[in-house]
Structures are given as structure tokens and as C-alpha cells.
Coordinates of C-alpha atoms in Angstrom, one line a residue:
T253 CA 39.4 47.6 -51.6
L254 CA 38.1 49.1 -48.3
R255 CA 41.6 50.6 -47.7
Q256 CA 41.4 52.5 -51.0
L257 CA 37.9 53.7 -50.1
H258 CA 39.2 55.0 -46.8
N259 CA 42.0 56.8 -48.7
D260 CA 39.4 58.3 -51.0
M261 CA 37.4 59.5 -48.0
Q262 CA 40.4 61.3 -46.6
W263 CA 41.1 62.8 -50.0
W264 CA 37.6 64.3 -50.2
F265 CA 37.9 66.0 -46.8
R266 CA 41.4 67.3 -47.7
A267 CA 40.7 68.3 -51.3
S268 CA 37.6 70.3 -50.2
N269 CA 39.6 72.1 -47.6
H270 CA 37.2 70.4 -45.1
D271 CA 34.1 71.9 -46.7
V272 CA 32.8 68.4 -47.3
K273 CA 31.1 67.5 -44.0
I274 CA 30.0 63.9 -44.7
V275 CA 31.4 61.1 -46.8
I276 CA 29.4 57.9 -47.5
L277 CA 31.4 54.9 -48.6
T278 CA 29.8 51.8 -50.2
K279 CA 31.6 48.6 -50.9
F280 CA 29.9 45.7 -52.8
D281 CA 31.5 42.3 -52.4
H282 CA 30.0 40.0 -55.0
R283 CA 31.9 36.9 -53.9
Q284 CA 30.8 37.1 -50.3
H285 CA 27.4 38.6 -51.1
Y286 CA 27.4 41.6 -48.8
I287 CA 27.2 45.4 -49.0
L288 CA 29.0 47.6 -46.6
V289 CA 27.9 51.3 -46.1
E290 CA 30.0 53.6 -43.9
K291 CA 29.2 57.2 -42.9
W292 CA 32.3 59.4 -42.1
E293 CA 32.5 62.9 -40.6
E294 CA 35.4 64.9 -39.2
E295 CA 35.9 66.1 -35.7
I296 CA 38.7 68.0 -33.9
S297 CA 41.3 65.6 -32.7
Y298 CA 42.6 65.9 -29.1
P299 CA 45.7 64.2 -27.9
Q300 CA 45.4 61.5 -25.3
G301 CA 46.7 62.0 -21.8
A302 CA 47.9 65.1 -19.9
I303 CA 48.9 68.1 -21.9
T304 CA 50.3 71.5 -20.9
R305 CA 48.5 74.8 -21.3
S306 CA 50.8 75.8 -24.1
Q307 CA 50.2 72.5 -25.9
A308 CA 46.4 73.0 -25.5
A309 CA 46.6 76.5 -26.9
A310 CA 48.6 75.2 -29.9
I311 CA 46.1 72.5 -30.5
S312 CA 43.1 74.8 -30.4
Q313 CA 44.8 77.1 -33.0
Q314 CA 45.5 74.2 -35.3
N315 CA 42.0 72.6 -35.3
V316 CA 43.4 69.2 -36.4
L317 CA 40.5 67.4 -37.9
E318 CA 40.3 63.6 -38.0
P319 CA 37.8 61.4 -39.8
V320 CA 35.5 59.5 -37.5
K321 CA 33.3 56.6 -38.6
R322 CA 29.8 57.5 -37.4
Q323 CA 27.9 54.5 -38.8
S324 CA 28.5 51.2 -40.4
I325 CA 25.8 49.1 -42.0
T326 CA 26.4 45.6 -43.4
I327 CA 23.8 44.0 -45.6
S328 CA 24.4 40.3 -46.2
R329 CA 22.5 37.7 -48.1
D330 CA 21.1 34.8 -46.1
E331 CA 21.8 31.8 -48.2
T332 CA 19.7 29.5 -46.0
T333 CA 16.3 31.0 -46.8
N334 CA 14.0 30.5 -49.7
P335 CA 13.0 33.0 -51.0
V336 CA 16.3 34.9 -50.5
S337 CA 16.4 37.3 -47.6
Y338 CA 19.0 39.7 -46.2
N339 CA 20.5 40.3 -42.8
I340 CA 21.2 43.9 -41.8
I341 CA 23.8 44.7 -39.1
N342 CA 23.9 48.4 -38.0
R343 CA 26.7 49.9 -35.9
G344 CA 26.0 53.4 -34.8
A345 CA 22.9 55.6 -34.7
L346 CA 20.7 55.3 -37.7
V347 CA 20.6 58.8 -39.2

């Protein structure tokens, strides 16, 4: 499932002690005829809203990293065409 792939992505970042910089996930759905590709990276997470200087100092020392989806590409089969063609939906900069 996609949820399990997301768990795996988080595991790769943690297990490598954050030495892994990019995780690419690929999900094939044979029933619905699509392929999903996601590119994940980590970035420092900052709390939302106002924070005190002491909170900011504590946060900068912790360097809390959060996974961020940088790109999502969905490739789906167009059943209405002959010969078969594919639709590509890209979310995020193509890199």
C-alpha cells in the first residue's frame, strides 16, 4: 500500500541517520492501470506560529528533519485510445 511505502521512506531516512538524501517511491496499481512515482527529501521542520527565543534556540539545536514530497508523477493508461496511450500528471518541478 502507499501507506506502507511512506513508512518505508521514513525508515530509510532514519536507518541511514539521515545520510540518505532522496527516496523515490514507485507504486504500480495493476487493477486501475496507473503508476505513481514520488520523490521525497528531508528538510528542517519549523513550528507554526509564534515562538520564543528559547524555543527557537532549542529547535535550531535539534535540527528536526521532516520528509517533504518534492514531486509526484502519475502515469495512467487511457482506455479510450487505440493504440493505447498514457496520461502523465506531474505535480512539482520535474527534476
